[in-house]
């Protein structure tokens, strides 16, 4: 609630001489960002730093890195399919960057091991088709992200 957020800001303010406080806020709605900045700046010194979000290619590299932790690699067609998946996930208002892609990777790993497929670890588009951009997985992920909206900021 708003009262809890104000209490949180007061707590941060009381300790701001000893701490560096970093608040992250998506900037999809510039008016909402300005409202939030006006509230936060009443309690803390504010310096705005804009960071470009990761590209689909950056996120695909991250996904491949996550899969490699489990001995998995992607064929070119699987990579193309999953690039589309990442692009679809990025369109969701509540998309959460690397965390969303990490969860995608974990879900792929679980699916592969649960179905006892691909003992060699090389995944094709057939192996990951349940994670395509138009799949129930993407729709369900968008609904879950919406349910767990960010609280406060």
CSV table of C-alpha atoms in Angstrom, one decimal:
chain,number,residue,atom,x,y,z
A,1,UNK,CA,0.0,0.0,0.0
A,2,UNK,CA,1.0,3.6,-0.3
A,3,UNK,CA,1.5,3.9,3.5
A,4,UNK,CA,3.9,1.0,3.5
A,5,UNK,CA,5.8,2.5,0.5
A,6,UNK,CA,6.1,5.9,2.3
A,7,UNK,CA,7.4,4.0,5.5
A,8,UNK,CA,9.9,2.2,3.3
A,9,UNK,CA,11.1,5.5,1.8
A,10,UNK,CA,11.4,7.1,5.3
A,11,UNK,CA,13.5,4.1,6.4
A,12,UNK,CA,15.8,4.5,3.3
A,13,UNK,CA,16.0,8.2,4.0
A,14,UNK,CA,17.0,7.7,7.6
A,15,UNK,CA,19.9,5.5,6.3
A,16,UNK,CA,20.8,7.4,3.1
A,17,UNK,CA,24.0,8.9,4.6
A,18,UNK,CA,25.4,5.3,4.9
A,19,UNK,CA,23.8,3.6,1.9
A,20,UNK,CA,23.6,3.9,-1.8
A,21,UNK,CA,20.0,3.2,-2.7
A,22,UNK,CA,19.2,2.0,-6.2
A,23,UNK,CA,15.6,1.8,-7.3
A,24,UNK,CA,14.8,0.3,-10.7
A,25,UNK,CA,11.7,1.5,-12.6
A,26,UNK,CA,10.6,0.5,-16.1
A,27,UNK,CA,10.0,3.6,-18.1
A,28,UNK,CA,7.1,2.5,-20.3
A,29,UNK,CA,4.9,5.3,-18.9
A,30,UNK,CA,6.8,8.6,-18.6
A,31,UNK,CA,4.0,10.2,-16.6
A,32,UNK,CA,4.1,7.4,-14.0
A,33,UNK,CA,7.9,7.7,-13.9
A,34,UNK,CA,7.7,11.4,-13.2
A,35,UNK,CA,5.1,10.9,-10.4
A,36,UNK,CA,7.3,8.3,-8.8
A,37,UNK,CA,10.3,10.5,-9.0
A,38,UNK,CA,8.5,13.3,-7.3
A,39,UNK,CA,7.5,11.1,-4.4
A,40,UNK,CA,10.9,9.5,-4.1
A,41,UNK,CA,12.8,12.8,-4.3
A,42,UNK,CA,10.8,14.1,-1.3
A,43,UNK,CA,12.8,11.5,0.7
A,44,UNK,CA,16.0,10.9,-1.1
A,45,UNK,CA,18.5,12.5,-3.3
A,46,UNK,CA,17.7,11.3,-6.8
A,47,UNK,CA,19.9,10.9,-9.8
A,48,UNK,CA,18.3,9.3,-12.8
A,49,UNK,CA,20.3,6.9,-14.9
A,50,UNK,CA,18.8,5.4,-18.0
A,51,UNK,CA,20.0,2.0,-19.0
A,52,UNK,CA,19.0,0.5,-22.4
A,53,UNK,CA,17.2,-2.8,-22.0
A,54,UNK,CA,19.0,-5.9,-23.2
A,55,UNK,CA,18.3,-6.8,-26.9
A,56,UNK,CA,16.8,-10.0,-28.0
A,57,UNK,CA,20.3,-11.1,-29.0
A,58,UNK,CA,21.6,-10.4,-25.5
A,59,UNK,CA,18.8,-12.4,-24.0
A,60,UNK,CA,19.3,-15.3,-26.4
A,61,UNK,CA,23.0,-15.4,-25.4
A,62,UNK,CA,21.9,-15.5,-21.8
A,63,UNK,CA,19.5,-18.3,-22.5
A,64,UNK,CA,22.1,-20.3,-24.2
A,65,UNK,CA,24.4,-19.7,-21.3
A,66,UNK,CA,21.7,-20.9,-18.9
A,67,UNK,CA,21.1,-24.0,-21.0
A,68,UNK,CA,24.8,-24.8,-21.2
A,69,UNK,CA,24.9,-25.1,-17.4
A,70,UNK,CA,22.8,-28.3,-17.9
A,71,UNK,CA,24.9,-29.5,-20.9
A,72,UNK,CA,22.4,-28.3,-23.5
A,73,UNK,CA,22.9,-26.6,-26.8
A,74,UNK,CA,20.5,-25.2,-29.4
A,75,UNK,CA,20.3,-26.0,-33.1
A,76,UNK,CA,20.0,-22.9,-35.4
A,77,UNK,CA,16.2,-23.7,-35.9
A,78,UNK,CA,15.7,-24.0,-32.1
A,79,UNK,CA,17.5,-20.7,-31.6
A,80,UNK,CA,15.4,-18.9,-34.2
A,81,UNK,CA,12.2,-20.3,-32.6
A,82,UNK,CA,13.3,-19.2,-29.1
A,83,UNK,CA,14.3,-15.7,-30.4
A,84,UNK,CA,10.6,-15.3,-31.4
A,85,UNK,CA,9.6,-16.5,-27.9
A,86,UNK,CA,11.8,-14.0,-26.2
A,87,UNK,CA,10.5,-11.2,-28.5
A,88,UNK,CA,6.9,-12.2,-27.6
A,89,UNK,CA,7.7,-12.3,-23.9
A,90,UNK,CA,9.3,-8.8,-24.1
A,91,UNK,CA,6.0,-7.4,-25.3
A,92,UNK,CA,4.3,-8.2,-22.0
A,93,UNK,CA,3.8,-5.2,-19.7
A,94,UNK,CA,5.2,-7.1,-16.8
A,95,UNK,CA,8.1,-8.7,-18.6
A,96,UNK,CA,11.1,-8.9,-16.2
A,97,UNK,CA,14.2,-9.1,-18.4
A,98,UNK,CA,16.8,-11.6,-17.5
A,99,UNK,CA,14.6,-13.2,-14.8
A,100,UNK,CA,11.9,-14.1,-17.4
A,101,UNK,CA,14.6,-15.6,-19.7
A,102,UNK,CA,16.2,-17.5,-16.8
A,103,UNK,CA,12.7,-19.0,-16.0
A,104,UNK,CA,12.3,-19.9,-19.7
A,105,UNK,CA,15.6,-21.7,-19.6
A,106,UNK,CA,14.7,-23.6,-16.4
A,107,UNK,CA,11.3,-24.6,-17.9
A,108,UNK,CA,13.0,-25.9,-21.1
A,109,UNK,CA,15.5,-27.9,-19.0
A,110,UNK,CA,12.6,-29.3,-16.9
A,111,UNK,CA,10.7,-30.2,-20.0
A,112,UNK,CA,13.6,-32.0,-21.5
A,113,UNK,CA,14.4,-34.0,-18.4
A,114,UNK,CA,10.8,-34.7,-17.5
A,115,UNK,CA,10.2,-36.2,-20.9
A,116,UNK,CA,13.6,-38.0,-20.8
A,117,UNK,CA,14.5,-36.6,-24.2
A,118,UNK,CA,17.7,-35.6,-25.8
A,119,UNK,CA,20.3,-37.5,-23.8
A,120,UNK,CA,23.0,-35.8,-26.0
A,121,UNK,CA,21.7,-32.3,-24.9
A,122,UNK,CA,21.5,-30.8,-28.4
A,123,UNK,CA,18.0,-29.3,-28.8
A,124,UNK,CA,16.2,-28.8,-32.1
A,125,UNK,CA,13.1,-26.7,-32.8
A,126,UNK,CA,11.0,-29.9,-32.3
A,127,UNK,CA,12.3,-30.2,-28.8
A,128,UNK,CA,11.3,-26.7,-27.8
A,129,UNK,CA,8.2,-26.2,-30.0
A,130,UNK,CA,6.1,-26.1,-26.8
A,131,UNK,CA,7.9,-22.8,-26.0
A,132,UNK,CA,7.2,-21.0,-29.3
A,133,UNK,CA,5.9,-17.4,-29.4
A,134,UNK,CA,2.3,-18.5,-30.0
A,135,UNK,CA,2.4,-21.3,-27.4
A,136,UNK,CA,0.3,-21.7,-24.3
A,137,UNK,CA,3.6,-21.3,-22.4
A,138,UNK,CA,4.0,-17.7,-23.5
A,139,UNK,CA,0.3,-16.9,-22.7
A,140,UNK,CA,0.6,-18.6,-19.3
A,141,UNK,CA,3.8,-16.8,-18.5
A,142,UNK,CA,2.2,-13.4,-19.4
A,143,UNK,CA,-0.7,-14.2,-17.1
A,144,UNK,CA,1.6,-15.2,-14.2
A,145,UNK,CA,3.7,-12.1,-14.6
A,146,UNK,CA,0.6,-10.0,-14.5
A,147,UNK,CA,-0.5,-11.7,-11.2
A,148,UNK,CA,2.8,-10.9,-9.6
A,149,UNK,CA,3.0,-7.2,-10.3
A,150,UNK,CA,5.9,-5.3,-8.9
A,151,UNK,CA,5.0,-3.7,-5.6
A,152,UNK,CA,5.9,-0.1,-4.9
A,153,UNK,CA,8.5,0.6,-7.6
